[in-house]
mmCIF file of C-alpha atoms and ligand atoms in Angstrom:
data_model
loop_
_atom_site.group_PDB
_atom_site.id
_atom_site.type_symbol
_atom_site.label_atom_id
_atom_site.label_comp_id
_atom_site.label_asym_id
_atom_site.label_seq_id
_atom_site.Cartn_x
_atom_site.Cartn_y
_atom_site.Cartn_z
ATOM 1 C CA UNK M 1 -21.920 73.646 34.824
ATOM 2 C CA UNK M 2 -20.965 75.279 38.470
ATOM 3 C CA UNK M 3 -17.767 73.589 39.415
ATOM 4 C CA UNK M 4 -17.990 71.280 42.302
ATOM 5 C CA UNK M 5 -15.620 70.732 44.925
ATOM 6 C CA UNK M 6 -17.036 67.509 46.003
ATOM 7 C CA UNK M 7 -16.818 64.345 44.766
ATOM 8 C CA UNK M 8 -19.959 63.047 43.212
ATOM 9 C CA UNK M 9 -20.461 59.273 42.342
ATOM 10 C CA UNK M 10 -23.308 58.175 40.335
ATOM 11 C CA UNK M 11 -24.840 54.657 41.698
ATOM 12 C CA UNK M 12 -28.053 52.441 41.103
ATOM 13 C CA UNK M 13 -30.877 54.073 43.270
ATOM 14 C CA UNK M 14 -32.801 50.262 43.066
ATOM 15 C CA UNK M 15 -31.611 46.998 41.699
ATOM 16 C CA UNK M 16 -29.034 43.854 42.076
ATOM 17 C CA UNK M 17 -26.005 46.435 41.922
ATOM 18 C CA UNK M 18 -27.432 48.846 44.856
ATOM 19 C CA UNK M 19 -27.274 47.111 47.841
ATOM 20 C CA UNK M 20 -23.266 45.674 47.071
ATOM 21 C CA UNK M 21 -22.042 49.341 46.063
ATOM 22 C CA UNK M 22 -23.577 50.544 49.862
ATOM 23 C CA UNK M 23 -21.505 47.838 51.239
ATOM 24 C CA UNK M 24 -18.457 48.655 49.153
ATOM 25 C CA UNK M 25 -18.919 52.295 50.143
ATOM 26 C CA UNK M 26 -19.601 51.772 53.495
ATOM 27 C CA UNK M 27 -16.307 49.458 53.714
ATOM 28 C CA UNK M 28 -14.393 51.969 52.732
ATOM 29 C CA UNK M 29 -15.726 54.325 55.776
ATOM 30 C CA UNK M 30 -17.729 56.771 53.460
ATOM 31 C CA UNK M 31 -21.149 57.199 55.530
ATOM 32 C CA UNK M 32 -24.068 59.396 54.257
ATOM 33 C CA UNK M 33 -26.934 61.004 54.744
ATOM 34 C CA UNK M 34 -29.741 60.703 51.827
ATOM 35 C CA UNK M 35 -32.091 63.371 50.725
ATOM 36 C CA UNK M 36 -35.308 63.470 51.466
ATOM 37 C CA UNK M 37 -36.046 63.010 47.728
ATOM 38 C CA UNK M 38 -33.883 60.071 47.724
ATOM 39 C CA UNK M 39 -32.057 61.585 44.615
ATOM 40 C CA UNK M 40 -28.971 62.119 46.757
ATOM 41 C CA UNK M 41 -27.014 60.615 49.139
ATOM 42 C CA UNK M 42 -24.169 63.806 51.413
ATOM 43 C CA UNK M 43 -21.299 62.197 52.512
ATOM 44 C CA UNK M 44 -20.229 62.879 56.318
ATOM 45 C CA UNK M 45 -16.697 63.343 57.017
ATOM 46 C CA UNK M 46 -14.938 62.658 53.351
ATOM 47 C CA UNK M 47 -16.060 65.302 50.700
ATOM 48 C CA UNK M 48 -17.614 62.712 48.533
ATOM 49 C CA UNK M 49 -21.719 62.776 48.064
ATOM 50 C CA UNK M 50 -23.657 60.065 45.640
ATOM 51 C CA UNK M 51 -26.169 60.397 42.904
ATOM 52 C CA UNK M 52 -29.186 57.810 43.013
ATOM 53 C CA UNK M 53 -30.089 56.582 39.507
ATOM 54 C CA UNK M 54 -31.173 54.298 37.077
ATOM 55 C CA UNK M 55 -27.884 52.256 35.855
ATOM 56 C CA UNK M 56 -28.453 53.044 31.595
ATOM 57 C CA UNK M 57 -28.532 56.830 33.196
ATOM 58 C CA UNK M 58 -24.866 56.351 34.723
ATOM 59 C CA UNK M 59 -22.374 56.803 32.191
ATOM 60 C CA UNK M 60 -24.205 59.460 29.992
ATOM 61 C CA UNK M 61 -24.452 61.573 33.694
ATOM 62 C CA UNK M 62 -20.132 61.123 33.864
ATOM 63 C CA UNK M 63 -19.914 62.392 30.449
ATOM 64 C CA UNK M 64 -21.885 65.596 30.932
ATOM 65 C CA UNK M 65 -19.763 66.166 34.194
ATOM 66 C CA UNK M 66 -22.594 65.621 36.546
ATOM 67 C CA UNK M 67 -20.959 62.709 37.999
ATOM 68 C CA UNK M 68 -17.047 62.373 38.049
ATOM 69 C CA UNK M 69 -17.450 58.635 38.712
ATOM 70 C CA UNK M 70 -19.885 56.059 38.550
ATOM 71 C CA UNK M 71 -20.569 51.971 39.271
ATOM 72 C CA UNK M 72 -22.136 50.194 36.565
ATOM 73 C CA UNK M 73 -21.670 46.720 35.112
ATOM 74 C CA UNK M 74 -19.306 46.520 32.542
ATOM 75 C CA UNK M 75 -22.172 45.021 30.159
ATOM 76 C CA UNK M 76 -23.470 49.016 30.562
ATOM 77 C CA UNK M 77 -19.603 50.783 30.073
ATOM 78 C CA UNK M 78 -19.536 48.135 27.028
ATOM 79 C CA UNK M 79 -22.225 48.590 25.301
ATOM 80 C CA UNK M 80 -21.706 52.566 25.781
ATOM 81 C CA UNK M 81 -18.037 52.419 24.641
ATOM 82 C CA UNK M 82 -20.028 50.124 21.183
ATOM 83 C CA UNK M 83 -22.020 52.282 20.706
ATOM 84 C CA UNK M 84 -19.115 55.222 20.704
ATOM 85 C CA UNK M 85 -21.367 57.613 22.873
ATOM 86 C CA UNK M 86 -19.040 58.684 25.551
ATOM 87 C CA UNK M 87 -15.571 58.124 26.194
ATOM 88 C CA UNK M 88 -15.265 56.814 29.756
ATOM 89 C CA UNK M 89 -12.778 54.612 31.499
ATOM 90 C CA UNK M 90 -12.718 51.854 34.009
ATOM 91 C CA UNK M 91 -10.979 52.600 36.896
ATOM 92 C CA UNK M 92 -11.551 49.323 39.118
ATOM 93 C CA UNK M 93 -13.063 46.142 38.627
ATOM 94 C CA UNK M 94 -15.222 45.658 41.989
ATOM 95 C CA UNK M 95 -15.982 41.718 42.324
ATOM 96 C CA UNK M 96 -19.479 41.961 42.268
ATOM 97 C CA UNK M 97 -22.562 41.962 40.390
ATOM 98 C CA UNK M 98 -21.191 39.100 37.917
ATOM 99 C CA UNK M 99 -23.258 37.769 34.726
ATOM 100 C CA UNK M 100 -23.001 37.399 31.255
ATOM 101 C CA UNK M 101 -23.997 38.605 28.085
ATOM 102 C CA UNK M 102 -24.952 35.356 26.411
ATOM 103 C CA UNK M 103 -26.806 34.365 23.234
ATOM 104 C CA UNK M 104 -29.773 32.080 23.782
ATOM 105 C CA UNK M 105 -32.326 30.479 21.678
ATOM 106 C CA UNK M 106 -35.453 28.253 22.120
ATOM 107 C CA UNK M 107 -34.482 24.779 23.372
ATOM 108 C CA UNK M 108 -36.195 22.863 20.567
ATOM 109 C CA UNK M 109 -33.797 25.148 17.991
ATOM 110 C CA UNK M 110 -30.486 23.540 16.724
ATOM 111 C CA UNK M 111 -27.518 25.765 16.815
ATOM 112 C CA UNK M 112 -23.745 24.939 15.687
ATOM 113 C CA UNK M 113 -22.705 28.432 16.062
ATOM 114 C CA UNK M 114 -23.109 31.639 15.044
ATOM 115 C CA UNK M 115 -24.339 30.693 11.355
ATOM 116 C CA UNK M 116 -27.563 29.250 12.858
ATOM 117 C CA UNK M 117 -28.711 32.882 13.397
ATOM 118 C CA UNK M 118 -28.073 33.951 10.006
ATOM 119 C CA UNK M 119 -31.282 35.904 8.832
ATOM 120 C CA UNK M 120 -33.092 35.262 12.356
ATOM 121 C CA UNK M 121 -34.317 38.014 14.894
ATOM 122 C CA UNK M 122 -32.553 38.467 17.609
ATOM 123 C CA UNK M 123 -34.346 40.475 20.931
ATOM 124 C CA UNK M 124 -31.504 42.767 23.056
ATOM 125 C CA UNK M 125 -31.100 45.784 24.927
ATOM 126 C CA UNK M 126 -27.559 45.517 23.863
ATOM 127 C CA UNK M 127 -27.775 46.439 20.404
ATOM 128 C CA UNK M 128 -24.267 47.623 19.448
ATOM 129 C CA UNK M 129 -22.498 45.011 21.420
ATOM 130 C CA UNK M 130 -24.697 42.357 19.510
ATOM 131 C CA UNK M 131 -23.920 44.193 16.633
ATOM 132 C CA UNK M 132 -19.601 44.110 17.190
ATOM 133 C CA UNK M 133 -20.279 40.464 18.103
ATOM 134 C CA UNK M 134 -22.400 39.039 14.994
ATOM 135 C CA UNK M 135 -20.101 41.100 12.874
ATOM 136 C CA UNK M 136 -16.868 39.915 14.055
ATOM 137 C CA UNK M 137 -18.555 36.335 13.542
ATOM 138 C CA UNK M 138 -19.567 37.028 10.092
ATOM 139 C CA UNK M 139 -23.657 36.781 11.224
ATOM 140 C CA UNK M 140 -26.177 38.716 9.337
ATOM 141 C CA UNK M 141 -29.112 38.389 11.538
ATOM 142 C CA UNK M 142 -31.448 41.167 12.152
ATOM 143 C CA UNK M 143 -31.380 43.031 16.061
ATOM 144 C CA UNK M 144 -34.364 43.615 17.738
ATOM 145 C CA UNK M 145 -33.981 46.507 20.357
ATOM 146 C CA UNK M 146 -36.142 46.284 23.585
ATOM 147 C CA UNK M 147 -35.428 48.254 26.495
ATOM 148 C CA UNK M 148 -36.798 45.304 28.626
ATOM 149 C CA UNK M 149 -37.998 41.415 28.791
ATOM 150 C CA UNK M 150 -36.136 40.345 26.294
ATOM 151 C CA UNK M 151 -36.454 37.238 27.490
ATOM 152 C CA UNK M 152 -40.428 36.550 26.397
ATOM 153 C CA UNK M 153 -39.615 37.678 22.852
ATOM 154 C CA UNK M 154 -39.123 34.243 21.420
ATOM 155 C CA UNK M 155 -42.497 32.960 22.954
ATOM 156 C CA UNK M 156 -44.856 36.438 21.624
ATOM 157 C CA UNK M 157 -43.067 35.929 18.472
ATOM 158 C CA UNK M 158 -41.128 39.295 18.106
ATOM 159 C CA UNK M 159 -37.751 37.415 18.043
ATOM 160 C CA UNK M 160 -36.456 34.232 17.148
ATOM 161 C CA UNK M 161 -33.199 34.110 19.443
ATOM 162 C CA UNK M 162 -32.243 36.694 22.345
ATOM 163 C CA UNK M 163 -28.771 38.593 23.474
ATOM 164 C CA UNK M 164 -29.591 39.428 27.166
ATOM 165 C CA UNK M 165 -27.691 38.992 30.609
ATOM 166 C CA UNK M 166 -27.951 36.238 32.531
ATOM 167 C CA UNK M 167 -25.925 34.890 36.077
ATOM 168 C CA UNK M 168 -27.765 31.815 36.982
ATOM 169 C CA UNK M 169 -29.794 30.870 33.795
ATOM 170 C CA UNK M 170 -33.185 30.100 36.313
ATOM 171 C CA UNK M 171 -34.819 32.908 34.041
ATOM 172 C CA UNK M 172 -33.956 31.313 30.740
ATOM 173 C CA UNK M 173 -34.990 27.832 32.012
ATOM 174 C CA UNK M 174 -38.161 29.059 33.189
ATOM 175 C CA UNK M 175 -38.510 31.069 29.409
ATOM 176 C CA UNK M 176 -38.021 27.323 27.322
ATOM 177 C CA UNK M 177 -34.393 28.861 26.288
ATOM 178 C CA UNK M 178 -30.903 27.562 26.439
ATOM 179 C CA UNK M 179 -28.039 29.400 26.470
ATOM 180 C CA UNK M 180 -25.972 28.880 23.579
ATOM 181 C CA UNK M 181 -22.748 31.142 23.140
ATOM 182 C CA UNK M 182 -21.080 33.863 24.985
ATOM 183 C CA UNK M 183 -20.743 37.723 24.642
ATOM 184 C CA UNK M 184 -19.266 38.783 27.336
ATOM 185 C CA UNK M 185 -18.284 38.414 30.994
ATOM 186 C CA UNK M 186 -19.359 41.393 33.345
ATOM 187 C CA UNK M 187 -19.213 42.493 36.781
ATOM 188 C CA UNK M 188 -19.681 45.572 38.436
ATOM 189 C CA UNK M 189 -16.895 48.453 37.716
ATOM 190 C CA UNK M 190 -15.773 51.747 39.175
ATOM 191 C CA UNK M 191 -15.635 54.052 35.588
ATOM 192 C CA UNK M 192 -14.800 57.573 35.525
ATOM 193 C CA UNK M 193 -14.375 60.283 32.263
ATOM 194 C CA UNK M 194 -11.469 59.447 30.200
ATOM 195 C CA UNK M 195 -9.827 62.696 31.633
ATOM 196 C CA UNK M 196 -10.227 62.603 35.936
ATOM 197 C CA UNK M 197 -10.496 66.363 37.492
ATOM 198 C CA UNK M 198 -7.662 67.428 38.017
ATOM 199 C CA UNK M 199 -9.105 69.977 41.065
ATOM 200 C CA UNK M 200 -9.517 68.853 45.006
ATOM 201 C CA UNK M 201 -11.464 66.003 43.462
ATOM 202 C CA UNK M 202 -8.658 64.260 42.709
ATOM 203 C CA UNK M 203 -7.448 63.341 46.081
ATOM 204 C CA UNK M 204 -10.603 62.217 46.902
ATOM 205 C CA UNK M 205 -10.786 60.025 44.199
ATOM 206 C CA UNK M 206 -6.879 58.963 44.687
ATOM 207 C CA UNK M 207 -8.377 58.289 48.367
ATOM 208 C CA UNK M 208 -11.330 56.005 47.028
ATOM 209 C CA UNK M 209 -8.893 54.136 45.038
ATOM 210 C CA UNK M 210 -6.670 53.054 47.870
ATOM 211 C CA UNK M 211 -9.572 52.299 49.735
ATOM 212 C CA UNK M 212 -11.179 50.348 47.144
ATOM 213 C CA UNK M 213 -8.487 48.452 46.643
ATOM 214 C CA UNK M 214 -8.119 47.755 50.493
ATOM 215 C CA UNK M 215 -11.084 46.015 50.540
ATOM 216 C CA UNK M 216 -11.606 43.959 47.514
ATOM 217 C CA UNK M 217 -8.035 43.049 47.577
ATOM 218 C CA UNK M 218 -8.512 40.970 50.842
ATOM 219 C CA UNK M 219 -12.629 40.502 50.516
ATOM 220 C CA UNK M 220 -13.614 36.803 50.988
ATOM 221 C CA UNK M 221 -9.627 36.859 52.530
ATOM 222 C CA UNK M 222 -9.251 34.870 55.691
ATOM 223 C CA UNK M 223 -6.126 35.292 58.218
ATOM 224 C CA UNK M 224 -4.784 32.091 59.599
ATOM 225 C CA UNK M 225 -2.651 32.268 62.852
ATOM 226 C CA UNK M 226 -1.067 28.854 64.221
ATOM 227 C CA UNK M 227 1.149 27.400 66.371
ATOM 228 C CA UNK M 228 3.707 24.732 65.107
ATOM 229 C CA UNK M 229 7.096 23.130 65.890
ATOM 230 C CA UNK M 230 9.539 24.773 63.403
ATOM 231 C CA UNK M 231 10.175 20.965 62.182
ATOM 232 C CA UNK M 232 6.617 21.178 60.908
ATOM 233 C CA UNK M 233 6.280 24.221 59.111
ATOM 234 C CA UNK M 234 6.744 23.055 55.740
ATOM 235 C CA UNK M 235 4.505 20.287 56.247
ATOM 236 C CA UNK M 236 1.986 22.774 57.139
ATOM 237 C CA UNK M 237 2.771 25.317 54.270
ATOM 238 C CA UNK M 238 2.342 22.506 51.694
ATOM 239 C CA UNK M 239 -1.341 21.891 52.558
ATOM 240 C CA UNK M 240 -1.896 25.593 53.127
ATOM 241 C CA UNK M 241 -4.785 26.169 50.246
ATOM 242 C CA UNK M 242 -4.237 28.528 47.549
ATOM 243 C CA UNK M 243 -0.147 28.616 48.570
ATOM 244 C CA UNK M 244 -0.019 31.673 50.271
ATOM 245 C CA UNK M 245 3.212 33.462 51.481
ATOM 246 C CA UNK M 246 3.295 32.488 55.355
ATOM 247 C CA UNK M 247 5.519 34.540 58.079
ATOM 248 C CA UNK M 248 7.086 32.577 60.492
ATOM 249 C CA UNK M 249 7.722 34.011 64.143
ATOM 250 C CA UNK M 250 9.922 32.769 66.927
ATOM 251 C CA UNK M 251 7.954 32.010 70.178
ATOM 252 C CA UNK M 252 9.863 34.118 73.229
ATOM 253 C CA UNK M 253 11.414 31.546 75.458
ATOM 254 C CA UNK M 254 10.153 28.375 73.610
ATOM 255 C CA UNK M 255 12.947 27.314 71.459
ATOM 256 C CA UNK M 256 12.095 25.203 68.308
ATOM 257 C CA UNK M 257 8.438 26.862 68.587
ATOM 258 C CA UNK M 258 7.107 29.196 65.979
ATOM 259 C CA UNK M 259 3.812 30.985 65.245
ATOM 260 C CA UNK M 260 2.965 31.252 61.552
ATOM 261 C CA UNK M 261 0.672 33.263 60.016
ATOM 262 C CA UNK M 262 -0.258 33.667 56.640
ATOM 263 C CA UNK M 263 -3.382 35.473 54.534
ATOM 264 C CA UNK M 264 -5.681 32.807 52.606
ATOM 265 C CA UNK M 265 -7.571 33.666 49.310
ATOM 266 C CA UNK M 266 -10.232 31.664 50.529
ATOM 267 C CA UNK M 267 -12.773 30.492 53.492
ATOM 268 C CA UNK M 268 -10.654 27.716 55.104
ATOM 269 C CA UNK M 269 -13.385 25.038 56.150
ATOM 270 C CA UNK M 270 -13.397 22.626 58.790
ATOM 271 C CA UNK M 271 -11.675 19.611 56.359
ATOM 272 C CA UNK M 272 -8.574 22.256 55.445
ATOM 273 C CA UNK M 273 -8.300 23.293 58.926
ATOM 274 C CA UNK M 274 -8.357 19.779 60.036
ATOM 275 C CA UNK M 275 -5.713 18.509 57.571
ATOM 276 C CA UNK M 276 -3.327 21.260 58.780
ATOM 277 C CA UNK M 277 -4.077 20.570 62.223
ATOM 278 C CA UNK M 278 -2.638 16.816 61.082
ATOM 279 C CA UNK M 279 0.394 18.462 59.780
ATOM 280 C CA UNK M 280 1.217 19.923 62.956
ATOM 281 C CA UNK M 281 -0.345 22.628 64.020
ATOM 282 C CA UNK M 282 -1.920 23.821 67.217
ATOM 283 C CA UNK M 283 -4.050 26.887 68.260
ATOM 284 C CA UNK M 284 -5.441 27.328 64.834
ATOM 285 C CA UNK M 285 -7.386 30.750 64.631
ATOM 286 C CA UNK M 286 -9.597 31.798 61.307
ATOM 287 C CA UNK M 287 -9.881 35.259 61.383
ATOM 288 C CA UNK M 288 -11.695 37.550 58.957
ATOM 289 C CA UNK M 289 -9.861 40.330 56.827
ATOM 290 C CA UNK M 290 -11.833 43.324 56.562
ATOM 291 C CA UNK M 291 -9.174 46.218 54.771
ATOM 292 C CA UNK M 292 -5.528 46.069 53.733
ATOM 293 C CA UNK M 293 -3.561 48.925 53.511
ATOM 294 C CA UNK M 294 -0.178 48.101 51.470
HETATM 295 P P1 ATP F 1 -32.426 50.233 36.361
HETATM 296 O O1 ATP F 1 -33.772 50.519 36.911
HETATM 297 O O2 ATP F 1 -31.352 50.865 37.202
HETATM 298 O O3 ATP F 1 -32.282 50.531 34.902
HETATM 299 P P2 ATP F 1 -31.970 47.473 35.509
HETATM 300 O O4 ATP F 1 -33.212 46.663 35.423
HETATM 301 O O5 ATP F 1 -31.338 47.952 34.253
HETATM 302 O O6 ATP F 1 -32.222 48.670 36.548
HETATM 303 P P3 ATP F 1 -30.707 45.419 37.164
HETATM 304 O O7 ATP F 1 -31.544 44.269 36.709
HETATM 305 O O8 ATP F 1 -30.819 45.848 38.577
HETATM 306 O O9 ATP F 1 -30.815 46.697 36.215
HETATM 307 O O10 ATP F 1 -29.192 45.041 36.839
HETATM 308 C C1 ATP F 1 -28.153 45.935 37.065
HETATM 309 C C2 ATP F 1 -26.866 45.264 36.650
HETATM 310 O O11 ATP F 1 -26.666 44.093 37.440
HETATM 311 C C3 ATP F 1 -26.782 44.770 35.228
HETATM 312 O O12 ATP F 1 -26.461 45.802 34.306
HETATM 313 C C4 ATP F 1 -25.698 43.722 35.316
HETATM 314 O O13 ATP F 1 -24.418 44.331 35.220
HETATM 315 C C5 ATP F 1 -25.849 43.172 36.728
HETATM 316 N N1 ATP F 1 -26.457 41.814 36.802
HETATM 317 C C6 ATP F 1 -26.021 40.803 37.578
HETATM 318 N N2 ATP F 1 -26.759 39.710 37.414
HETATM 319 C C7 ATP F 1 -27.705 39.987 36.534
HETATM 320 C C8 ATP F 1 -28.783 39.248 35.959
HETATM 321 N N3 ATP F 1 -29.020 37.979 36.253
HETATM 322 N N4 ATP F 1 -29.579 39.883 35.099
HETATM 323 C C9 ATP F 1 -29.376 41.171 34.795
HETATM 324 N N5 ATP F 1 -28.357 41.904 35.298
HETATM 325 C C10 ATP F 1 -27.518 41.331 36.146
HETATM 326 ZN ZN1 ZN F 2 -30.989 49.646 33.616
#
């Protein structure tokens, strides 16, 4: 393999984790230009280009060195890291793209754990994490690998029970299953090889990281600026939701004055701003966060 002096990150070219990691990307001021193939995307400005593929494709690209990093859900980097294929490591988790690995089974079947699958079929694409997981609950049941619509197996009579991902359960309900125990918990990560380049990469990769962290740090973040008499201010802080830190600022020439401001995990809606308006404070502003920089 050539070495590269770019970056190259491997993302979904189509499906539910494409559109977010454009977003993330974009937030963190990498802009591109994409091939007329559509197989690549060339970063302007920062020396970092992307890779357009399927997701299974992702971490199997990192580990030949075609790809330095990649964003998959960790459902894909743990099934991979099951199945001992490639030795990667996750770098950030990236707040998006959440779901679950869950066990489900028709919603006529009983099930009180585990041992109700003993000696059933089970339908996955997840084969060596359903393996780790009936193991480590003492289940012998028999897995059924399919690279795709899992969830129909029970009802064409391949499987009796399935291991697949779900985030609202809409596709299960419409299949006559119910989820019945959990896997595991995934979202969308940032993984690279378990040893980063150590070339010019690696500043660009330091530089992603910072950025990265800039923005899903604060995402969803609100900043709330207020006015308040200083006699009020820990009225106000105590109905402040989440309990965020809060900086309090003399006003210039209005004694006993103060303007606090203070970074909120979360959306601040009318009834919050309202009860802290009742605790005191004036000129309430709501302002989005859009990148921190520690
Ligand atoms: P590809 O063509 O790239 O192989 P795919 O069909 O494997 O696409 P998608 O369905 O787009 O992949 O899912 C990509 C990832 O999105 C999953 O691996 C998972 O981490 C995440 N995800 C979030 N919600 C769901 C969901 N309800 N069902 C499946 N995956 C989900
Ligand atoms: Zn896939």
């Amino acid at each position: 393999m050539m070495p590269r002096e770019r970056l190259r990150i491997a993302v979904q070219k189509s499906g539910r984790l494409s559109e977010p990691c454009f977003d993330l990307l974009d937030r963190c001021g990498l802009r591109f230009r994409r091939s007329r193939d559509g197989l690549f995307c060339y970063g302007d400005g920062e020396p970092v280009d992307l890779l357009l593929v399927r997701d299974d494709d992702i971490p199997g690209l990192i580990a030949q060195g075609v790809c330095d990093l990649g964003i998959v859900g960790r459902n894909v980097l743990a099934e991979n890291a099951a199945a001992r294929q490639t030795a990667l490591q996750c770098l950030r988790s990236l707040a998006f793209g959440a779901c679950r690995l869950v066990i489900a089974v028709p919603q006529d079947m009983a099930y009180a754990g585990g041992g109700s699958l003993a000696r059933l079929r089970i339908a996955t694409s997840y084969p060596n994490l359903l393996r780790d997981w009936l193991s480590a609950n003492g289940v012998d049941a028999e897995i059924v690998t399919l690279a795709g619509s899992v969830e129909i197996a029970p009802r064409l009579g391949t499987a009796d029970a399935i291991c697949d991902l779900v985030q609202s359960g809409a596709t299960l309900a419409a299949n006559q299953l119910r989820e019945v125990d959990r896997v595991l918990d995934s979202e969308a990560v940032l993984v690279g090889s378990a040893t980063l380049p150590a070339d010019g990469r690696r500043d660009a990769i330091e530089l992603l990281l910072r950025r990265i962290d800039g923005v899903v740090r604060v995402r969803g973040s609100r900043l709330l600026l207020l006015q308040a008499a200083r006699a009020s201010v820990e009225a106000i802080v105590a109905v402040l939701p989440g309990a965020p830190s809060a900086t309090v600022l003399q006003m210039d020439g209005q004694p006993g004055q103060v303007m606090l401001q203070a970074l909120c995990a979360d959306e601040l809606g009318w009834r919050q701003l309202e009860a802290i308006q009742r605790a005191g404070a004036r000129e309430l502003f709501v302002l989005p966060v859009e990148r921190a920089l520690a």
